[in-house]
Coordinates of C-alpha atoms and ligand atoms in Angstrom, one line a residue:
M1 CA 0.0 0.0 0.0
K2 CA 2.8 2.3 0.6
T3 CA 3.5 2.2 -3.2
F4 CA 0.2 3.9 -3.7
E5 CA 1.2 6.9 -1.5
D6 CA 4.3 7.4 -3.5
S7 CA 2.6 7.1 -6.8
L8 CA 0.4 10.0 -5.7
E9 CA 3.5 12.2 -5.9
R10 CA 4.3 11.1 -9.4
I11 CA 2.8 12.1 -12.6
P12 CA 2.7 9.1 -15.1
S13 CA 5.8 9.5 -17.6
D14 CA 3.6 9.2 -20.6
W15 CA 1.8 12.4 -19.6
K16 CA 5.0 14.4 -19.2
P17 CA 5.4 15.2 -22.9
F18 CA 2.0 16.9 -22.7
L19 CA 3.1 19.5 -20.1
I20 CA 2.8 23.0 -21.3
K21 CA 6.3 24.0 -22.4
Y22 CA 7.0 27.1 -20.3
K23 CA 10.6 27.7 -21.5
T24 CA 9.7 27.4 -25.2
L25 CA 6.8 29.8 -24.8
K26 CA 8.9 32.2 -22.7
I27 CA 11.2 32.4 -25.6
C28 CA 8.3 33.2 -27.8
I29 CA 7.4 36.2 -25.7
K30 CA 10.9 37.6 -26.1
K31 CA 10.7 37.4 -29.8
I32 CA 7.3 39.2 -29.7
V33 CA 8.9 42.0 -27.8
Q34 CA 11.7 42.1 -30.3
E35 CA 9.4 42.3 -33.2
L36 CA 7.3 45.0 -31.6
N37 CA 10.4 47.0 -30.9
V38 CA 11.7 46.7 -34.5
K39 CA 8.4 47.6 -35.9
G40 CA 8.3 50.7 -33.7
L41 CA 5.1 49.5 -31.9
L42 CA 6.6 49.5 -28.5
Q43 CA 7.4 53.2 -28.5
I44 CA 3.6 53.8 -29.7
M45 CA 2.3 51.8 -27.0
A46 CA 4.5 53.5 -24.3
D47 CA 3.0 56.9 -25.3
K48 CA -0.3 57.5 -23.2
N49 CA -1.7 59.6 -26.1
Q50 CA -1.7 56.9 -28.3
R51 CA -4.4 54.4 -28.6
I52 CA -4.1 51.0 -30.1
E53 CA -6.7 48.2 -30.3
Y54 CA -5.3 44.6 -29.8
S55 CA -7.3 41.5 -30.6
L56 CA -7.0 37.8 -30.5
E57 CA -9.4 35.7 -32.4
C58 CA -10.1 32.5 -34.4
Y59 CA -10.8 33.7 -37.9
K60 CA -12.9 30.8 -38.9
P61 CA -16.1 31.3 -36.9
E62 CA -17.4 27.7 -37.6
C63 CA -14.0 26.4 -36.4
T64 CA -14.4 23.8 -33.6
F65 CA -10.6 23.2 -33.0
E66 CA -11.0 19.7 -34.3
D67 CA -7.8 19.7 -36.1
G68 CA -6.3 21.9 -33.5
P69 CA -6.3 25.6 -33.2
V70 CA -4.7 26.7 -36.4
H71 CA -6.8 29.5 -37.3
V72 CA -5.9 31.8 -34.5
R73 CA -4.3 35.3 -35.1
T74 CA -3.7 38.5 -33.2
C75 CA -3.9 41.9 -34.7
I76 CA -2.9 45.4 -33.6
K77 CA -4.8 48.4 -35.0
V78 CA -3.0 51.5 -34.8
C79 CA -3.4 55.0 -36.3
P80 CA -1.6 54.9 -39.6
S81 CA -0.4 58.3 -39.3
C82 CA 1.2 58.0 -36.0
Y83 CA 2.7 54.6 -36.8
G84 CA 6.2 54.9 -37.9
Q85 CA 6.6 58.5 -36.8
T86 CA 9.7 59.2 -35.0
S87 CA 8.1 62.5 -33.7
K88 CA 5.1 62.5 -31.3
E89 CA 3.4 64.6 -33.8
C90 CA 0.5 63.1 -35.6
L91 CA -0.1 63.7 -39.2
Y92 CA -3.7 64.0 -38.6
V93 CA -3.3 67.4 -37.3
K94 CA -2.0 68.4 -40.7
K95 CA -4.0 68.1 -44.0
Y96 CA -4.2 64.5 -45.0
D97 CA -2.1 64.1 -48.1
S98 CA -3.3 61.1 -50.1
S99 CA -0.1 61.1 -52.1
S100 CA 2.2 60.8 -49.1
S101 CA 2.8 57.1 -48.5
S102 CA 3.6 55.9 -45.0
P103 CA 7.1 55.4 -44.4
L104 CA 6.8 51.7 -43.7
N105 CA 4.5 51.0 -46.8
L106 CA 1.4 49.9 -44.6
P107 CA -1.4 48.6 -46.4
K108 CA -3.8 51.5 -47.2
D109 CA -7.3 51.5 -46.0
D110 CA -9.7 52.4 -49.0
N111 CA -11.9 54.5 -46.8
M112 CA -8.9 56.6 -45.4
A113 CA -8.9 59.3 -48.1
L114 CA -12.7 59.8 -47.8
T115 CA -12.6 60.4 -44.1
P116 CA -12.9 63.9 -43.1
L117 CA -9.9 65.3 -41.2
A118 CA -10.1 65.2 -37.4
D119 CA -7.9 67.0 -34.8
Y120 CA -5.4 65.1 -32.9
E121 CA -7.7 64.9 -29.7
T122 CA -10.8 63.5 -31.2
H123 CA -9.0 61.4 -33.7
H124 CA -7.3 59.4 -30.8
M125 CA -10.3 59.4 -28.5
E126 CA -12.7 58.0 -30.8
K127 CA -14.2 54.8 -29.6
S128 CA -12.9 52.8 -32.5
L129 CA -10.1 53.8 -34.7
S130 CA -11.7 54.8 -37.9
H131 CA -8.7 54.9 -40.1
V132 CA -6.5 51.9 -39.0
S133 CA -3.4 50.2 -39.9
R134 CA -3.8 46.5 -39.2
I135 CA -0.5 44.7 -38.1
E136 CA -0.4 41.1 -37.4
P137 CA 2.8 40.6 -35.4
E138 CA 4.1 37.3 -36.5
A139 CA 5.7 36.2 -33.3
D140 CA 2.6 36.9 -31.3
G141 CA 0.6 34.7 -33.6
V142 CA 3.3 32.1 -33.1
F143 CA 3.0 32.4 -29.4
F144 CA -0.7 31.9 -29.2
V145 CA -1.0 29.1 -31.9
T146 CA 1.8 27.4 -30.0
L147 CA 0.2 27.6 -26.7
L148 CA -3.3 26.7 -27.9
K149 CA -1.9 23.7 -29.8
E150 CA -0.3 22.6 -26.5
I151 CA -3.6 23.0 -24.7
Y152 CA -5.3 21.4 -27.4
Q153 CA -3.1 18.4 -27.1
L154 CA -3.3 18.3 -23.5
N155 CA -7.1 18.3 -23.8
C156 CA -6.9 15.3 -26.1
L157 CA -4.8 13.5 -23.5
Q158 CA -7.4 14.5 -20.8
E159 CA -10.2 13.1 -22.8
Q160 CA -8.5 9.8 -23.3
N161 CA -7.7 9.6 -19.6
Q162 CA -11.4 10.5 -18.7
D163 CA -12.4 7.8 -21.1
K164 CA -10.1 5.3 -19.3
F165 CA -11.3 6.5 -16.0
L166 CA -15.0 5.9 -17.0
T167 CA -14.2 2.5 -18.2
N168 CA -12.4 1.5 -15.1
L169 CA -15.1 3.0 -13.0
Q170 CA -17.7 0.9 -14.8
E171 CA -15.6 -2.3 -14.2
I172 CA -15.2 -1.5 -10.5
Q173 CA -18.9 -0.8 -10.2
Q174 CA -19.6 -4.4 -11.6
M175 CA -17.3 -5.8 -9.2
L176 CA -18.8 -4.0 -6.3
I177 CA -22.2 -4.9 -7.3
E178 CA -21.0 -8.5 -7.1
V179 CA -19.2 -8.4 -3.8
T180 CA -21.5 -6.1 -2.0
S181 CA -24.5 -8.3 -2.7
P182 CA -26.8 -8.8 0.4
F183 CA -26.3 -12.5 -0.3
K184 CA -22.6 -12.4 0.2
K185 CA -20.8 -11.8 3.5
D186 CA -19.0 -8.6 2.7
I187 CA -21.8 -6.0 2.7
Y188 CA -21.3 -4.7 6.2
T189 CA -17.4 -4.4 5.6
W190 CA -18.0 -2.5 2.4
R191 CA -20.6 -0.3 3.9
N192 CA -18.2 0.4 6.7
I193 CA -15.4 1.2 4.1
F194 CA -17.6 3.5 2.1
Q195 CA -18.8 5.3 5.3
I196 CA -15.3 6.2 6.1
Y197 CA -14.6 7.2 2.5
M198 CA -17.5 9.5 2.5
E199 CA -16.4 11.2 5.8
Y200 CA -13.3 12.4 4.0
K201 CA -15.2 14.2 1.3
I202 CA -12.2 13.6 -0.9
F203 CA -13.3 15.2 -4.3
V204 CA -16.6 16.9 -3.6
G205 CA -18.5 18.0 -0.6
N206 CA -21.6 15.5 0.0
T207 CA -23.8 17.5 2.0
E208 CA -26.5 19.9 0.8
S209 CA -24.7 23.0 1.7
D210 CA -21.4 21.9 0.4
R211 CA -20.9 20.4 -3.1
E212 CA -17.8 22.1 -3.8
E213 CA -15.2 20.5 -5.8
R214 CA -12.0 20.1 -3.9
S215 CA -8.4 21.2 -4.9
W216 CA -5.9 18.5 -6.0
E217 CA -3.9 19.1 -2.8
F218 CA -6.9 18.6 -0.5
A219 CA -8.0 15.6 -2.5
Q220 CA -4.6 14.0 -2.2
S221 CA -4.0 14.6 1.5
Q222 CA -7.6 13.4 2.2
L223 CA -7.2 10.4 0.0
T224 CA -3.8 9.5 1.9
C225 CA -5.6 9.8 5.3
F226 CA -8.4 7.5 4.1
I227 CA -6.1 4.8 2.8
D228 CA -4.1 5.0 6.1
R229 CA -7.3 4.7 8.1
I230 CA -8.5 1.6 6.2
N231 CA -5.0 0.0 6.4
N232 CA -5.0 0.5 10.1
S233 CA -8.5 -0.7 10.6
R234 CA -8.2 -4.3 9.6
L235 CA -11.3 -3.9 7.6
I236 CA -9.6 -5.2 4.4
K237 CA -8.7 -8.5 6.3
K238 CA -12.3 -8.9 7.0
L239 CA -13.2 -9.0 3.4
N240 CA -14.2 -12.7 2.4
H241 CA -15.1 -12.7 -1.4
P242 CA -12.1 -13.3 -3.5
L243 CA -13.0 -10.4 -5.7
S244 CA -13.4 -8.0 -2.8
K245 CA -9.6 -7.3 -2.2
I246 CA -9.1 -6.8 -6.0
A247 CA -12.2 -4.5 -6.1
Y248 CA -10.7 -2.5 -3.2
E249 CA -7.4 -2.2 -4.7
N250 CA -8.8 -1.0 -8.0
F251 CA -11.1 1.4 -6.1
V252 CA -8.0 3.0 -4.6
K253 CA -6.1 3.1 -7.8
L254 CA -9.1 4.8 -9.4
N255 CA -9.0 7.5 -6.7
I256 CA -5.4 8.0 -7.2
S257 CA -5.6 8.5 -10.9
L258 CA -8.4 11.0 -10.3
V259 CA -6.2 13.0 -8.0
L260 CA -3.1 12.8 -10.6
M261 CA -5.5 14.1 -13.5
K262 CA -6.7 17.0 -11.2
K263 CA -2.9 17.6 -10.2
F264 CA -1.7 17.5 -13.9
Q265 CA -4.6 19.7 -15.0
Y266 CA -3.8 22.3 -12.2
F267 CA -0.1 22.5 -13.1
N268 CA -0.9 23.1 -16.6
Q269 CA -3.5 25.8 -15.9
L270 CA -1.1 27.5 -13.6
T271 CA 1.6 27.4 -16.4
T272 CA -0.9 28.9 -18.8
T273 CA -1.8 31.6 -16.5
K274 CA 1.6 32.5 -15.8
L275 CA 2.4 32.7 -19.5
I276 CA -0.4 34.8 -20.4
K277 CA 0.4 37.2 -17.5
K278 CA 4.0 37.4 -18.7
H279 CA 3.0 37.9 -22.3
D280 CA 0.6 40.8 -21.3
K281 CA 3.2 42.5 -19.0
K282 CA 6.1 42.2 -21.4
T283 CA 4.3 43.1 -24.6
S284 CA 1.8 45.5 -23.2
L285 CA -0.6 43.6 -25.5
V286 CA -3.5 42.6 -23.2
S287 CA -4.8 39.3 -24.1
G288 CA -6.0 37.9 -20.9
S289 CA -9.9 38.0 -21.2
M290 CA -9.8 37.5 -24.9
F291 CA -7.6 34.3 -24.3
R292 CA -10.0 33.0 -21.5
D293 CA -12.9 33.6 -23.9
L294 CA -11.2 31.5 -26.5
I295 CA -10.4 28.7 -23.9
E296 CA -13.9 28.8 -22.6
K297 CA -15.4 28.5 -26.1
Y298 CA -13.4 25.5 -27.2
F299 CA -12.2 23.8 -24.0
L300 CA -14.8 22.6 -21.6
T301 CA -12.5 20.5 -19.2
K302 CA -13.6 22.2 -15.9
N303 CA -17.2 20.8 -16.0
T304 CA -16.3 17.3 -17.1
F305 CA -13.8 17.2 -14.2
K306 CA -16.5 17.8 -11.7
S307 CA -18.7 15.1 -13.2
L308 CA -15.8 12.7 -12.9
C309 CA -15.5 13.7 -9.2
C310 CA -19.3 13.2 -8.6
A311 CA -19.3 9.9 -10.5
M312 CA -16.4 8.8 -8.1
E313 CA -18.4 9.7 -5.1
Q314 CA -21.6 8.1 -6.6
L315 CA -19.7 4.7 -6.6
T316 CA -20.3 4.4 -2.9
T317 CA -24.0 4.6 -3.3
I318 CA -24.0 1.1 -4.6
I319 CA -24.5 0.2 -1.1
P320 CA -27.5 1.6 0.7
Q321 CA -26.5 3.5 3.8
I322 CA -28.5 3.2 7.0
D323 CA -28.8 7.0 7.3
D324 CA -31.1 7.2 4.3
Y325 CA -33.5 4.7 6.0
N326 CA -33.8 6.1 9.4
C327 CA -37.2 6.9 11.2
P328 CA -37.2 10.6 11.6
I329 CA -38.6 10.4 15.1
C330 CA -36.5 7.8 16.8
L331 CA -33.5 7.9 14.4
N332 CA -33.3 4.2 14.2
I333 CA -34.0 2.1 11.2
A334 CA -37.6 2.7 10.1
W335 CA -38.7 -0.8 11.0
K336 CA -41.6 -1.7 10.3
P337 CA -41.7 1.0 7.8
I338 CA -45.2 2.9 7.7
R339 CA -45.4 5.1 4.8
L340 CA -48.0 7.8 5.4
C341 CA -50.2 9.3 2.5
C342 CA -47.8 12.2 2.2
S343 CA -45.1 9.4 1.6
H344 CA -43.1 10.1 4.7
V345 CA -41.8 6.9 6.5
F346 CA -41.6 6.2 10.2
C347 CA -41.2 3.1 12.3
V348 CA -44.4 1.6 13.4
R349 CA -43.4 2.0 17.2
C350 CA -43.1 5.9 16.9
L351 CA -46.3 6.1 15.0
V352 CA -48.2 4.1 17.8
K353 CA -46.8 6.2 20.5
S354 CA -47.7 9.4 18.4
V355 CA -51.3 8.2 17.9
R356 CA -51.6 7.6 21.8
K357 CA -50.4 11.3 22.3
G358 CA -53.2 12.4 20.0
M359 CA -51.2 13.3 17.1
R360 CA -53.1 13.4 13.8
N361 CA -50.8 15.2 11.2
C362 CA -47.6 14.1 9.7
P363 CA -44.9 15.3 12.0
I364 CA -42.6 16.2 9.0
C365 CA -44.9 18.1 6.6
R366 CA -48.1 18.5 8.6
A367 CA -50.2 16.7 6.2
K368 CA -53.7 16.7 7.7
D369 CA -54.7 13.5 9.4
A370 CA -51.8 11.6 7.8
V371 CA -51.0 9.7 11.1
Y372 CA -54.6 9.4 12.2
N373 CA -55.8 7.6 8.9
A374 CA -52.9 5.3 8.7
D375 CA -53.6 1.6 9.0
Q376 CA -52.0 -1.8 8.1
K377 CA -52.5 -0.8 4.5
N378 CA -49.6 1.8 5.1
L379 CA -47.1 -0.8 5.8
D380 CA -44.6 -0.5 3.1
I381 CA -43.9 -4.2 2.4
C382 CA -41.4 -3.5 -0.5
L383 CA -39.4 -1.3 1.7
M384 CA -39.6 -3.7 4.5
N385 CA -38.2 -6.6 2.5
F386 CA -35.4 -4.2 1.3
L387 CA -34.4 -3.1 4.8
D388 CA -34.5 -6.8 5.9
L389 CA -32.1 -7.9 2.9
Y390 CA -29.7 -4.9 3.3
F391 CA -29.7 -4.0 6.9
P392 CA -30.3 -7.5 8.8
I393 CA -28.2 -6.5 11.9
E394 CA -30.1 -3.2 12.2
V395 CA -33.5 -4.6 11.8
H396 CA -32.8 -7.6 14.3
K397 CA -31.7 -5.0 17.0
K398 CA -34.5 -2.7 16.3
Q399 CA -37.0 -5.6 16.6
K400 CA -35.4 -6.6 20.0
D401 CA -35.5 -3.0 21.2
D402 CA -39.2 -2.7 20.1
D403 CA -40.1 -6.0 21.9
R404 CA -38.3 -4.8 25.1
E405 CA -39.9 -1.5 25.0
R406 CA -43.5 -3.1 24.4
V407 CA -43.0 -5.7 27.2
A408 CA -42.1 -2.8 29.5
E409 CA -45.1 -0.8 28.5
E410 CA -47.4 -3.8 29.0
M411 CA -45.9 -4.4 32.6
E412 CA -46.4 -0.7 33.4
A413 CA -50.0 -0.9 32.1
L414 CA -50.4 -4.2 34.1
T415 CA -49.0 -2.8 37.3
G416 CA -50.8 0.5 37.0
L417 CA -54.1 -1.2 36.7
R418 CA -53.4 -3.2 39.8
I419 CA -52.6 0.0 41.7
E420 CA -56.0 1.5 40.5
E421 CA -57.9 -1.8 41.4
R422 CA -56.2 -1.6 44.8
Q423 CA -57.1 2.1 45.2
S424 CA -60.6 1.5 44.2
C425 CA -60.8 -1.5 46.6
V426 CA -59.7 0.8 49.5
L427 CA -62.2 3.4 48.4
L428 CA -65.0 0.8 48.3
Ligands
ZN1 ZN1 -9.7 28.0 -36.2
ZN2 ZN1 -2.7 59.6 -35.1
ZN3 ZN1 -39.2 5.6 15.0
ZN4 ZN1 -45.6 14.0 5.5

């Protein structure tokens, strides 16, 4: 079992080529800065009076990234007059001369000559740049295509891993159905294991107020605690069915694989965030929100991850837990189960006592006369058979408790009657 703990630390070696390549992409960022510098764009961006528009987009709207993100480009829009000027003076304050070509031979906008002249102030404060030069910085495009390709490949790996995970999960589920059958001996041991498992809330919260997905660090430490506790509990030794031990080992392996997937995902997301921050800071081209939009549009890993975590937790519900079958009054198993017309279930003893106290309505939902009108037809025989099958120990104990209580009541009634008789005798 110690090897399991160790393997939590280790990312499988066949995943490693899929790690986002931080160093390569950092070099890409350097090249962007160089290009912007050579093209004179860094100086323009440094000038607070200048306004540029920067965009990152997929230029094929119908693109789904099925062949990888190859249609991504970035574009800088800048005032064509300012662009390439060494002086801070904008040509727009002078009369626009259509015969003068810009020093860097920028592609000319056809509308440019038709636009009336604007003064420096309004020209640069307009909501959108009306006369623009579009510049597609090559290195910037390379950076995003490279990064998105890596994320894309990573996504493919994650999808494969998820498929494997779900296949393994189904296999384990089949095994568990077999070994936790009420006709086999292991059901109580398994129920115990899963009760402990659920206490640790390893991947998601399992209460109504807490359904949060956990961080990989939390999941890892909780899983380690769970494994330790099971190992110290001798529960595994109690398992009889030959498949039970294999099922448990596979169950643990599946948990570990989910932690590793989360961990791998986390580190790659962290690297990506770092790279984008670095890009935006070094180049002054703010891509953050556009990049996030692009990722959100094409990669939906976050939600599927939560569904895997939930599937993992769901596995434990193969074995019915006693908490779901308790009588809400005495908090013991609802034996024999009486289902009121409002469909709330109580043990027969609690209802008998409630009727004696004059209760008429359902104590849970106040359904009118639900208790008062209940009779033997309200005994839920299906549920009774189910409880008998899955909770034989609890049912047996409850029956004994009920018997003892009833005997005590009868004795009290009997002695009470005698006292009354004696008293009446005295009176006579
Ligand atoms: Zn595309
Ligand atoms: Zn200008
Ligand atoms: Zn009860
Ligand atoms: Zn009710």
